[in-house]
mmCIF file of N, CA and C in Angstrom:
data_model
loop_
_atom_site.group_PDB
_atom_site.id
_atom_site.type_symbol
_atom_site.label_atom_id
_atom_site.label_comp_id
_atom_site.label_asym_id
_atom_site.label_seq_id
_atom_site.Cartn_x
_atom_site.Cartn_y
_atom_site.Cartn_z
ATOM 1 N N MET A 1 -105.207 52.822 280.883
ATOM 2 C CA MET A 1 -105.228 51.653 281.427
ATOM 3 C C MET A 1 -104.420 52.077 283.110
ATOM 4 N N PRO A 2 -104.978 52.434 284.571
ATOM 5 C CA PRO A 2 -104.216 52.559 285.347
ATOM 6 C C PRO A 2 -102.487 52.064 285.328
ATOM 7 N N ARG A 3 -101.925 52.808 286.018
ATOM 8 C CA ARG A 3 -100.473 52.522 285.914
ATOM 9 C C ARG A 3 -99.636 52.846 286.759
ATOM 10 N N ILE A 4 -98.921 52.174 287.169
ATOM 11 C CA ILE A 4 -97.813 52.255 288.615
ATOM 12 C C ILE A 4 -96.696 53.387 288.233
ATOM 13 N N ILE A 5 -96.991 54.499 289.058
ATOM 14 C CA ILE A 5 -96.338 55.560 289.093
ATOM 15 C C ILE A 5 -95.365 56.108 289.701
ATOM 16 N N HIS A 6 -95.429 55.511 290.707
ATOM 17 C CA HIS A 6 -94.429 55.763 292.093
ATOM 18 C C HIS A 6 -94.491 54.635 293.252
ATOM 19 N N PHE A 7 -93.322 54.618 294.082
ATOM 20 C CA PHE A 7 -93.661 53.626 295.248
ATOM 21 C C PHE A 7 -92.868 54.520 296.302
ATOM 22 N N GLU A 8 -93.070 53.674 297.393
ATOM 23 C CA GLU A 8 -92.775 54.435 298.965
ATOM 24 C C GLU A 8 -92.355 53.425 299.523
ATOM 25 N N ILE A 9 -90.926 54.034 300.250
ATOM 26 C CA ILE A 9 -90.349 52.735 300.867
ATOM 27 C C ILE A 9 -90.426 53.709 302.324
ATOM 28 N N PRO A 10 -90.620 52.764 302.985
ATOM 29 C CA PRO A 10 -90.656 53.524 305.038
ATOM 30 C C PRO A 10 -89.410 53.218 305.413
ATOM 31 N N ALA A 11 -89.244 53.741 306.583
ATOM 32 C CA ALA A 11 -87.978 53.726 307.160
ATOM 33 C C ALA A 11 -88.248 53.992 308.651
ATOM 34 N N ASP A 12 -87.575 53.461 309.472
ATOM 35 C CA ASP A 12 -87.399 53.374 310.864
ATOM 36 C C ASP A 12 -86.489 54.631 310.948
ATOM 37 N N ASN A 13 -85.608 54.563 310.204
ATOM 38 C CA ASN A 13 -84.512 56.065 310.286
ATOM 39 C C ASN A 13 -84.591 56.530 308.924
ATOM 40 N N VAL A 14 -85.114 57.376 308.741
ATOM 41 C CA VAL A 14 -85.469 58.179 306.990
ATOM 42 C C VAL A 14 -83.764 58.435 307.203
ATOM 43 N N GLU A 15 -83.019 58.834 307.695
ATOM 44 C CA GLU A 15 -81.665 59.344 307.350
ATOM 45 C C GLU A 15 -80.320 58.541 306.933
ATOM 46 N N ARG A 16 -80.829 57.264 307.872
ATOM 47 C CA ARG A 16 -79.837 55.760 307.421
ATOM 48 C C ARG A 16 -80.481 55.515 306.109
ATOM 49 N N ALA A 17 -81.750 55.314 306.043
ATOM 50 C CA ALA A 17 -81.827 54.711 304.533
ATOM 51 C C ALA A 17 -81.800 55.365 303.666
ATOM 52 N N LYS A 18 -82.029 56.930 303.811
ATOM 53 C CA LYS A 18 -81.608 57.921 302.601
ATOM 54 C C LYS A 18 -80.282 57.373 302.425
ATOM 55 N N VAL A 19 -78.785 57.463 303.339
ATOM 56 C CA VAL A 19 -77.635 57.107 302.920
ATOM 57 C C VAL A 19 -77.252 56.266 302.251
ATOM 58 N N PHE A 20 -77.969 55.109 302.879
ATOM 59 C CA PHE A 20 -78.227 53.693 302.238
ATOM 60 C C PHE A 20 -78.087 53.744 300.628
ATOM 61 N N TYR A 21 -79.666 54.364 300.349
ATOM 62 C CA TYR A 21 -80.003 54.190 299.255
ATOM 63 C C TYR A 21 -79.140 55.109 298.213
ATOM 64 N N GLU A 22 -78.865 56.299 298.456
ATOM 65 C CA GLU A 22 -77.786 57.172 298.019
ATOM 66 C C GLU A 22 -76.743 56.731 297.412
ATOM 67 N N LYS A 23 -75.993 55.692 298.554
ATOM 68 C CA LYS A 23 -74.897 55.044 298.352
ATOM 69 C C LYS A 23 -75.010 53.682 297.544
ATOM 70 N N ALA A 24 -76.102 52.741 297.529
ATOM 71 C CA ALA A 24 -75.900 52.083 296.863
ATOM 72 C C ALA A 24 -76.527 51.877 295.734
ATOM 73 N N PHE A 25 -77.190 53.279 295.224
ATOM 74 C CA PHE A 25 -77.990 53.045 293.753
ATOM 75 C C PHE A 25 -77.690 54.691 292.895
ATOM 76 N N GLY A 26 -77.009 55.086 294.011
ATOM 77 C CA GLY A 26 -76.824 56.823 293.267
ATOM 78 C C GLY A 26 -77.952 57.387 293.161
ATOM 79 N N TRP A 27 -79.262 57.187 293.809
ATOM 80 C CA TRP A 27 -80.376 57.843 293.739
ATOM 81 C C TRP A 27 -80.298 59.213 294.185
ATOM 82 N N GLN A 28 -81.163 60.320 294.336
ATOM 83 C CA GLN A 28 -81.272 61.800 294.728
ATOM 84 C C GLN A 28 -82.444 61.918 295.523
ATOM 85 N N ILE A 29 -81.912 61.908 296.744
ATOM 86 C CA ILE A 29 -83.277 61.907 298.304
ATOM 87 C C ILE A 29 -83.183 63.384 298.557
ATOM 88 N N ASN A 30 -83.837 63.834 298.671
ATOM 89 C CA ASN A 30 -84.393 65.507 299.062
ATOM 90 C C ASN A 30 -85.509 65.348 299.822
ATOM 91 N N LYS A 31 -85.896 65.807 301.085
ATOM 92 C CA LYS A 31 -86.596 66.208 301.950
ATOM 93 C C LYS A 31 -88.148 67.355 300.947
ATOM 94 N N TYR A 32 -89.099 66.902 301.262
ATOM 95 C CA TYR A 32 -89.831 67.850 300.758
ATOM 96 C C TYR A 32 -90.398 69.403 301.555
ATOM 97 N N PRO A 33 -89.834 70.389 301.391
ATOM 98 C CA PRO A 33 -90.107 71.438 302.009
ATOM 99 C C PRO A 33 -91.601 71.603 302.652
ATOM 100 N N GLY A 34 -91.764 71.723 304.362
ATOM 101 C CA GLY A 34 -92.906 71.663 305.147
ATOM 102 C C GLY A 34 -93.150 69.970 305.030
ATOM 103 N N MET A 35 -92.688 69.003 304.698
ATOM 104 C CA MET A 35 -93.531 67.679 304.614
ATOM 105 C C MET A 35 -92.254 66.667 305.462
ATOM 106 N N GLU A 36 -92.897 65.664 306.584
ATOM 107 C CA GLU A 36 -92.118 64.611 306.788
ATOM 108 C C GLU A 36 -91.736 63.724 305.776
ATOM 109 N N TYR A 37 -91.805 64.192 304.336
ATOM 110 C CA TYR A 37 -91.627 63.017 303.231
ATOM 111 C C TYR A 37 -90.502 63.410 302.020
ATOM 112 N N HIS A 38 -89.715 62.326 301.846
ATOM 113 C CA HIS A 38 -88.598 62.663 300.596
ATOM 114 C C HIS A 38 -89.059 62.066 299.475
ATOM 115 N N GLY A 39 -88.683 63.054 298.338
ATOM 116 C CA GLY A 39 -88.781 62.479 297.006
ATOM 117 C C GLY A 39 -87.403 61.573 296.811
ATOM 118 N N VAL A 40 -87.834 60.571 296.040
ATOM 119 C CA VAL A 40 -86.586 59.913 295.405
ATOM 120 C C VAL A 40 -86.334 59.550 294.309
ATOM 121 N N GLY A 41 -85.633 60.307 293.774
ATOM 122 C CA GLY A 41 -85.242 60.110 291.985
ATOM 123 C C GLY A 41 -84.241 59.028 291.734
ATOM 124 N N THR A 42 -85.179 58.326 291.062
ATOM 125 C CA THR A 42 -84.030 57.082 290.554
ATOM 126 C C THR A 42 -83.822 57.043 288.925
ATOM 127 N N THR A 43 -84.687 58.052 288.555
ATOM 128 C CA THR A 43 -84.384 58.187 287.015
ATOM 129 C C THR A 43 -84.618 59.919 286.610
ATOM 130 N N PRO A 44 -84.077 60.403 285.440
ATOM 131 C CA PRO A 44 -84.191 61.470 285.277
ATOM 132 C C PRO A 44 -85.480 62.380 284.851
ATOM 133 N N VAL A 45 -85.825 63.501 285.228
ATOM 134 C CA VAL A 45 -87.506 63.982 284.954
ATOM 135 C C VAL A 45 -87.288 64.950 283.860
ATOM 136 N N ASP A 46 -88.560 65.530 283.528
ATOM 137 C CA ASP A 46 -88.484 66.567 282.875
ATOM 138 C C ASP A 46 -88.569 67.830 283.357
ATOM 139 N N GLN A 47 -88.059 68.844 283.508
ATOM 140 C CA GLN A 47 -88.043 69.737 284.391
ATOM 141 C C GLN A 47 -89.160 70.620 284.588
ATOM 142 N N LYS A 48 -90.046 70.564 283.323
ATOM 143 C CA LYS A 48 -91.498 71.431 283.279
ATOM 144 C C LYS A 48 -92.405 70.368 284.078
ATOM 145 N N THR A 49 -92.668 69.169 284.035
ATOM 146 C CA THR A 49 -93.486 68.914 284.256
ATOM 147 C C THR A 49 -93.217 67.794 285.514
ATOM 148 N N GLN A 50 -91.860 67.476 285.573
ATOM 149 C CA GLN A 50 -91.564 66.670 286.736
ATOM 150 C C GLN A 50 -91.718 65.301 286.258
ATOM 151 N N MET A 51 -91.794 64.929 285.272
ATOM 152 C CA MET A 51 -92.014 63.342 285.274
ATOM 153 C C MET A 51 -91.024 63.119 284.934
ATOM 154 N N PRO A 52 -90.748 61.455 284.989
ATOM 155 C CA PRO A 52 -89.703 60.714 284.089
ATOM 156 C C PRO A 52 -89.459 61.172 282.563
ATOM 157 N N THR A 53 -88.619 61.048 282.187
ATOM 158 C CA THR A 53 -88.141 61.107 280.518
ATOM 159 C C THR A 53 -88.271 59.939 279.707
ATOM 160 N N GLU A 54 -88.168 58.742 281.114
ATOM 161 C CA GLU A 54 -87.967 57.434 280.351
ATOM 162 C C GLU A 54 -89.187 57.168 280.414
ATOM 163 N N PRO A 55 -89.924 56.166 279.262
ATOM 164 C CA PRO A 55 -90.886 55.498 279.163
ATOM 165 C C PRO A 55 -91.002 54.666 280.183
ATOM 166 N N GLY A 56 -91.528 54.130 281.141
ATOM 167 C CA GLY A 56 -92.233 53.197 281.918
ATOM 168 C C GLY A 56 -91.067 53.162 283.405
ATOM 169 N N ALA A 57 -90.679 54.424 283.340
ATOM 170 C CA ALA A 57 -89.823 54.674 284.547
ATOM 171 C C ALA A 57 -90.723 55.380 285.875
ATOM 172 N N ILE A 58 -90.180 54.954 286.957
ATOM 173 C CA ILE A 58 -90.876 55.691 288.010
ATOM 174 C C ILE A 58 -89.640 56.369 289.300
ATOM 175 N N ASN A 59 -90.254 57.269 289.906
ATOM 176 C CA ASN A 59 -89.568 57.715 290.853
ATOM 177 C C ASN A 59 -90.852 57.730 292.086
ATOM 178 N N GLY A 60 -89.648 57.377 293.673
ATOM 179 C CA GLY A 60 -90.868 57.502 294.476
ATOM 180 C C GLY A 60 -90.566 58.341 295.925
ATOM 181 N N GLY A 61 -90.789 58.047 296.818
ATOM 182 C CA GLY A 61 -90.748 58.213 298.067
ATOM 183 C C GLY A 61 -90.134 57.750 299.223
ATOM 184 N N MET A 62 -89.681 58.194 300.247
ATOM 185 C CA MET A 62 -89.457 57.736 301.682
ATOM 186 C C MET A 62 -90.072 58.140 302.757
ATOM 187 N N THR A 63 -90.648 57.788 303.665
ATOM 188 C CA THR A 63 -91.625 58.263 304.920
ATOM 189 C C THR A 63 -91.010 57.388 306.213
ATOM 190 N N LYS A 64 -91.456 57.744 307.299
ATOM 191 C CA LYS A 64 -91.188 57.174 308.445
ATOM 192 C C LYS A 64 -92.102 56.385 308.782
ATOM 193 N N ARG A 65 -91.330 54.735 309.019
ATOM 194 C CA ARG A 65 -92.519 53.889 308.741
ATOM 195 C C ARG A 65 -93.639 54.170 309.595
ATOM 196 N N GLN A 66 -94.974 54.222 309.092
ATOM 197 C CA GLN A 66 -96.128 54.142 310.202
ATOM 198 C C GLN A 66 -97.164 53.847 309.426
ATOM 199 N N ASP A 67 -98.652 53.405 310.247
ATOM 200 C CA ASP A 67 -99.786 52.999 309.429
ATOM 201 C C ASP A 67 -99.936 54.006 308.368
ATOM 202 N N PRO A 68 -100.361 53.912 307.202
ATOM 203 C CA PRO A 68 -100.371 52.751 306.514
ATOM 204 C C PRO A 68 -99.465 51.795 306.215
ATOM 205 N N VAL A 69 -98.101 52.998 305.959
ATOM 206 C CA VAL A 69 -96.985 52.499 305.051
ATOM 207 C C VAL A 69 -96.144 51.857 306.179
ATOM 208 N N LYS A 70 -96.044 50.411 305.922
ATOM 209 C CA LYS A 70 -95.460 49.985 306.969
ATOM 210 C C LYS A 70 -94.129 48.769 305.911
ATOM 211 N N ASN A 71 -94.671 48.658 304.929
ATOM 212 C CA ASN A 71 -94.198 48.042 303.967
ATOM 213 C C ASN A 71 -93.878 48.774 302.838
ATOM 214 N N THR A 72 -92.856 48.483 301.594
ATOM 215 C CA THR A 72 -92.948 49.027 300.264
ATOM 216 C C THR A 72 -93.735 48.905 299.929
ATOM 217 N N VAL A 73 -94.735 50.116 299.230
ATOM 218 C CA VAL A 73 -95.721 50.106 298.639
ATOM 219 C C VAL A 73 -95.922 50.639 297.116
ATOM 220 N N ILE A 74 -96.256 50.080 296.225
ATOM 221 C CA ILE A 74 -96.307 50.679 294.913
ATOM 222 C C ILE A 74 -97.476 51.725 295.048
ATOM 223 N N THR A 75 -97.700 52.281 294.063
ATOM 224 C CA THR A 75 -98.853 53.585 293.641
ATOM 225 C C THR A 75 -99.433 53.589 292.560
ATOM 226 N N ILE A 76 -100.630 53.558 292.155
ATOM 227 C CA ILE A 76 -101.537 53.413 290.790
ATOM 228 C C ILE A 76 -101.899 54.453 290.691
ATOM 229 N N ASP A 77 -101.633 55.604 289.219
ATOM 230 C CA ASP A 77 -102.311 56.481 289.049
ATOM 231 C C ASP A 77 -103.895 56.273 288.661
ATOM 232 N N VAL A 78 -104.952 57.041 289.112
ATOM 233 C CA VAL A 78 -106.394 56.616 288.602
ATOM 234 C C VAL A 78 -106.688 58.021 288.876
ATOM 235 N N SER A 79 -108.162 57.972 287.859
ATOM 236 C CA SER A 79 -108.561 59.838 287.583
ATOM 237 C C SER A 79 -109.683 59.293 288.748
ATOM 238 N N ASP A 80 -109.651 58.410 289.674
ATOM 239 C CA ASP A 80 -110.802 58.855 290.534
ATOM 240 C C ASP A 80 -110.778 57.836 292.209
ATOM 241 N N ILE A 81 -110.102 58.699 292.735
ATOM 242 C CA ILE A 81 -109.780 57.719 294.024
ATOM 243 C C ILE A 81 -111.188 56.925 294.436
ATOM 244 N N ASP A 82 -112.298 57.801 295.136
ATOM 245 C CA ASP A 82 -113.118 57.304 295.672
ATOM 246 C C ASP A 82 -113.847 56.067 295.135
ATOM 247 N N SER A 83 -113.857 56.331 293.428
ATOM 248 C CA SER A 83 -114.734 55.437 292.654
ATOM 249 C C SER A 83 -113.633 54.079 292.608
ATOM 250 N N THR A 84 -112.704 54.222 292.609
ATOM 251 C CA THR A 84 -111.789 52.912 292.772
ATOM 252 C C THR A 84 -111.525 52.131 293.783
ATOM 253 N N LEU A 85 -111.736 52.945 294.717
ATOM 254 C CA LEU A 85 -111.848 52.353 296.605
ATOM 255 C C LEU A 85 -113.463 51.549 296.544
ATOM 256 N N ARG A 86 -114.447 52.004 296.104
ATOM 257 C CA ARG A 86 -115.881 51.409 295.654
ATOM 258 C C ARG A 86 -115.514 49.842 294.983
ATOM 259 N N THR A 87 -114.877 49.919 294.067
ATOM 260 C CA THR A 87 -114.505 48.889 293.135
ATOM 261 C C THR A 87 -113.349 48.064 293.812
ATOM 262 N N VAL A 88 -112.469 48.691 294.753
ATOM 263 C CA VAL A 88 -111.683 47.721 295.170
ATOM 264 C C VAL A 88 -112.387 46.900 296.024
ATOM 265 N N GLU A 89 -113.535 47.374 297.090
ATOM 266 C CA GLU A 89 -114.355 47.186 298.101
ATOM 267 C C GLU A 89 -115.564 45.662 297.566
ATOM 268 N N LYS A 90 -115.995 46.271 296.153
ATOM 269 C CA LYS A 90 -116.628 45.365 295.646
ATOM 270 C C LYS A 90 -115.843 43.815 295.600
ATOM 271 N N LEU A 91 -114.722 44.043 295.137
ATOM 272 C CA LEU A 91 -113.618 43.044 294.711
ATOM 273 C C LEU A 91 -113.277 42.038 296.074
ATOM 274 N N GLY A 92 -113.672 42.547 297.293
ATOM 275 C CA GLY A 92 -112.937 41.904 298.230
ATOM 276 C C GLY A 92 -111.809 42.461 298.913
ATOM 277 N N GLY A 93 -111.452 43.594 298.348
ATOM 278 C CA GLY A 93 -110.153 44.304 299.053
ATOM 279 C C GLY A 93 -110.830 45.648 299.885
ATOM 280 N N LYS A 94 -110.153 46.231 300.896
ATOM 281 C CA LYS A 94 -110.621 46.577 301.876
ATOM 282 C C LYS A 94 -109.798 48.578 301.672
ATOM 283 N N THR A 95 -110.480 49.531 301.989
ATOM 284 C CA THR A 95 -109.764 50.871 302.032
ATOM 285 C C THR A 95 -109.262 50.691 303.411
ATOM 286 N N ILE A 96 -107.937 51.104 303.408
ATOM 287 C CA ILE A 96 -107.138 51.409 304.131
ATOM 288 C C ILE A 96 -106.991 52.738 304.993
ATOM 289 N N GLN A 97 -106.795 53.574 303.719
ATOM 290 C CA GLN A 97 -106.988 54.995 303.872
ATOM 291 C C GLN A 97 -107.661 55.363 302.840
ATOM 292 N N LYS A 98 -108.673 56.387 303.134
ATOM 293 C CA LYS A 98 -109.653 56.966 302.231
ATOM 294 C C LYS A 98 -108.776 58.434 301.556
ATOM 295 N N LYS A 99 -109.522 58.917 300.777
ATOM 296 C CA LYS A 99 -108.855 59.988 300.065
ATOM 297 C C LYS A 99 -108.608 61.280 300.614
ATOM 298 N N GLN A 100 -107.242 61.173 300.841
ATOM 299 C CA GLN A 100 -106.438 63.031 301.218
ATOM 300 C C GLN A 100 -105.965 63.520 300.197
ATOM 301 N N ALA A 101 -105.867 64.964 300.556
ATOM 302 C CA ALA A 101 -105.227 65.952 299.426
ATOM 303 C C ALA A 101 -103.467 65.885 300.197
ATOM 304 N N VAL A 102 -103.057 66.122 299.083
ATOM 305 C CA VAL A 102 -101.224 66.331 299.197
ATOM 306 C C VAL A 102 -100.801 67.623 298.705
ATOM 307 N N ALA A 103 -100.876 68.688 299.646
ATOM 308 C CA ALA A 103 -100.770 69.899 299.608
ATOM 309 C C ALA A 103 -101.579 70.213 298.570
ATOM 310 N N ASP A 104 -101.413 70.935 297.310
ATOM 311 C CA ASP A 104 -101.931 71.306 295.887
ATOM 312 C C ASP A 104 -101.462 70.660 294.807
ATOM 313 N N MET A 105 -100.656 69.509 295.187
ATOM 314 C CA MET A 105 -100.937 68.517 293.716
ATOM 315 C C MET A 105 -101.393 67.518 293.408
ATOM 316 N N GLY A 106 -102.156 66.860 294.335
ATOM 317 C CA GLY A 106 -103.690 65.849 293.942
ATOM 318 C C GLY A 106 -103.876 65.193 295.445
ATOM 319 N N PHE A 107 -104.060 63.672 295.436
ATOM 320 C CA PHE A 107 -104.810 63.163 296.212
ATOM 321 C C PHE A 107 -104.100 61.987 296.490
ATOM 322 N N THR A 108 -104.096 60.862 297.475
ATOM 323 C CA THR A 108 -103.757 59.854 297.797
ATOM 324 C C THR A 108 -104.797 59.376 298.476
ATOM 325 N N GLY A 109 -104.580 57.557 298.508
ATOM 326 C CA GLY A 109 -105.728 56.971 299.297
ATOM 327 C C GLY A 109 -104.730 55.258 299.040
ATOM 328 N N TYR A 110 -105.090 54.654 299.936
ATOM 329 C CA TYR A 110 -104.639 53.531 300.226
ATOM 330 C C TYR A 110 -105.628 51.946 300.527
ATOM 331 N N PHE A 111 -105.039 50.887 299.693
ATOM 332 C CA PHE A 111 -105.895 49.672 300.052
ATOM 333 C C PHE A 111 -105.161 48.388 300.249
ATOM 334 N N LYS A 112 -106.090 47.653 301.010
ATOM 335 C CA LYS A 112 -105.404 45.910 301.154
ATOM 336 C C LYS A 112 -106.207 45.390 300.028
ATOM 337 N N ASP A 113 -105.343 44.365 299.397
ATOM 338 C CA ASP A 113 -106.050 43.677 298.378
ATOM 339 C C ASP A 113 -106.251 42.413 299.210
ATOM 340 N N THR A 114 -106.786 41.644 298.114
ATOM 341 C CA THR A 114 -107.322 40.079 298.521
ATOM 342 C C THR A 114 -106.091 39.421 299.363
ATOM 343 N N GLU A 115 -105.215 39.909 298.848
ATOM 344 C CA GLU A 115 -103.927 38.890 299.358
ATOM 345 C C GLU A 115 -103.336 39.579 300.635
ATOM 346 N N GLY A 116 -103.694 40.687 300.948
ATOM 347 C CA GLY A 116 -102.650 41.586 302.120
ATOM 348 C C GLY A 116 -101.953 42.241 302.168
ATOM 349 N N ASN A 117 -101.896 42.821 300.696
ATOM 350 C CA ASN A 117 -100.947 43.831 300.289
ATOM 351 C C ASN A 117 -101.049 45.229 300.330
ATOM 352 N N ILE A 118 -100.694 46.152 300.783
ATOM 353 C CA ILE A 118 -101.296 47.641 300.837
ATOM 354 C C ILE A 118 -100.574 48.071 299.247
ATOM 355 N N VAL A 119 -101.463 48.798 298.712
ATOM 356 C CA VAL A 119 -101.605 49.577 297.775
ATOM 357 C C VAL A 119 -101.776 51.087 297.852
ATOM 358 N N GLY A 120 -100.887 51.595 297.251
ATOM 359 C CA GLY A 120 -101.183 53.563 297.091
ATOM 360 C C GLY A 120 -102.243 53.697 295.650
ATOM 361 N N LEU A 121 -102.916 54.825 296.063
ATOM 362 C CA LEU A 121 -103.580 55.170 294.590
ATOM 363 C C LEU A 121 -103.261 57.031 294.800
ATOM 364 N N TRP A 122 -103.158 57.374 293.465
ATOM 365 C CA TRP A 122 -102.963 58.842 293.384
ATOM 366 C C TRP A 122 -103.651 59.304 292.348
ATOM 367 N N GLN A 123 -104.138 60.358 292.679
ATOM 368 C CA GLN A 123 -105.109 60.668 291.507
ATOM 369 C C GLN A 123 -104.691 62.627 291.738
ATOM 370 N N ASN A 124 -104.473 63.016 290.537
ATOM 371 C CA ASN A 124 -103.925 64.349 290.170
ATOM 372 C C ASN A 124 -104.966 65.473 290.668
ATOM 373 N N ALA A 125 -104.472 66.533 291.139
ATOM 374 C CA ALA A 125 -105.251 67.803 291.299
ATOM 375 C C ALA A 125 -106.124 68.086 290.647
ATOM 376 N N GLN A 126 -105.193 68.116 289.020
ATOM 377 C CA GLN A 126 -105.864 68.761 288.055
ATOM 378 C C GLN A 126 -106.092 67.448 286.765
ATOM 379 N N PRO A 127 -107.118 67.525 285.990
ATOM 380 C CA PRO A 127 -108.060 66.455 285.328
ATOM 381 C C PRO A 127 -107.131 66.488 284.225
ATOM 382 N N ARG A 128 -106.861 65.062 283.847
ATOM 383 C CA ARG A 128 -106.008 64.861 282.863
ATOM 384 C C ARG A 128 -106.667 65.431 281.586
ATOM 385 N N ARG A 129 -105.639 65.825 280.221
ATOM 386 C CA ARG A 129 -105.821 65.960 279.001
ATOM 387 C C ARG A 129 -105.989 65.202 278.210
#
């Protein structure tokens, strides 16, 4: 079953938002090298896999507010973004951003559900075992 694995918080002023979340919740927020994107650590991770060590826990990201991420977004882990977007459209949703590579880590995409919510999709670069 696809599960929620990530969240994204858009910000008009990323540095201001970073300070807010670090001070309010103790989250660790660090910019990814070569990207205008910050990782948001809310829970401990395995040093080898970088996956949360607590079942059900997720980490996220922070970026400048822009299309398609204008409001907080949840991201769902799927095995095939293209197939998922076809299913979403058959069910009345709309593709907002087609599959795009994220460095060598994987792929992202976004859709609008039948209620107008923007939802993210993630596909790992390496097939699941």
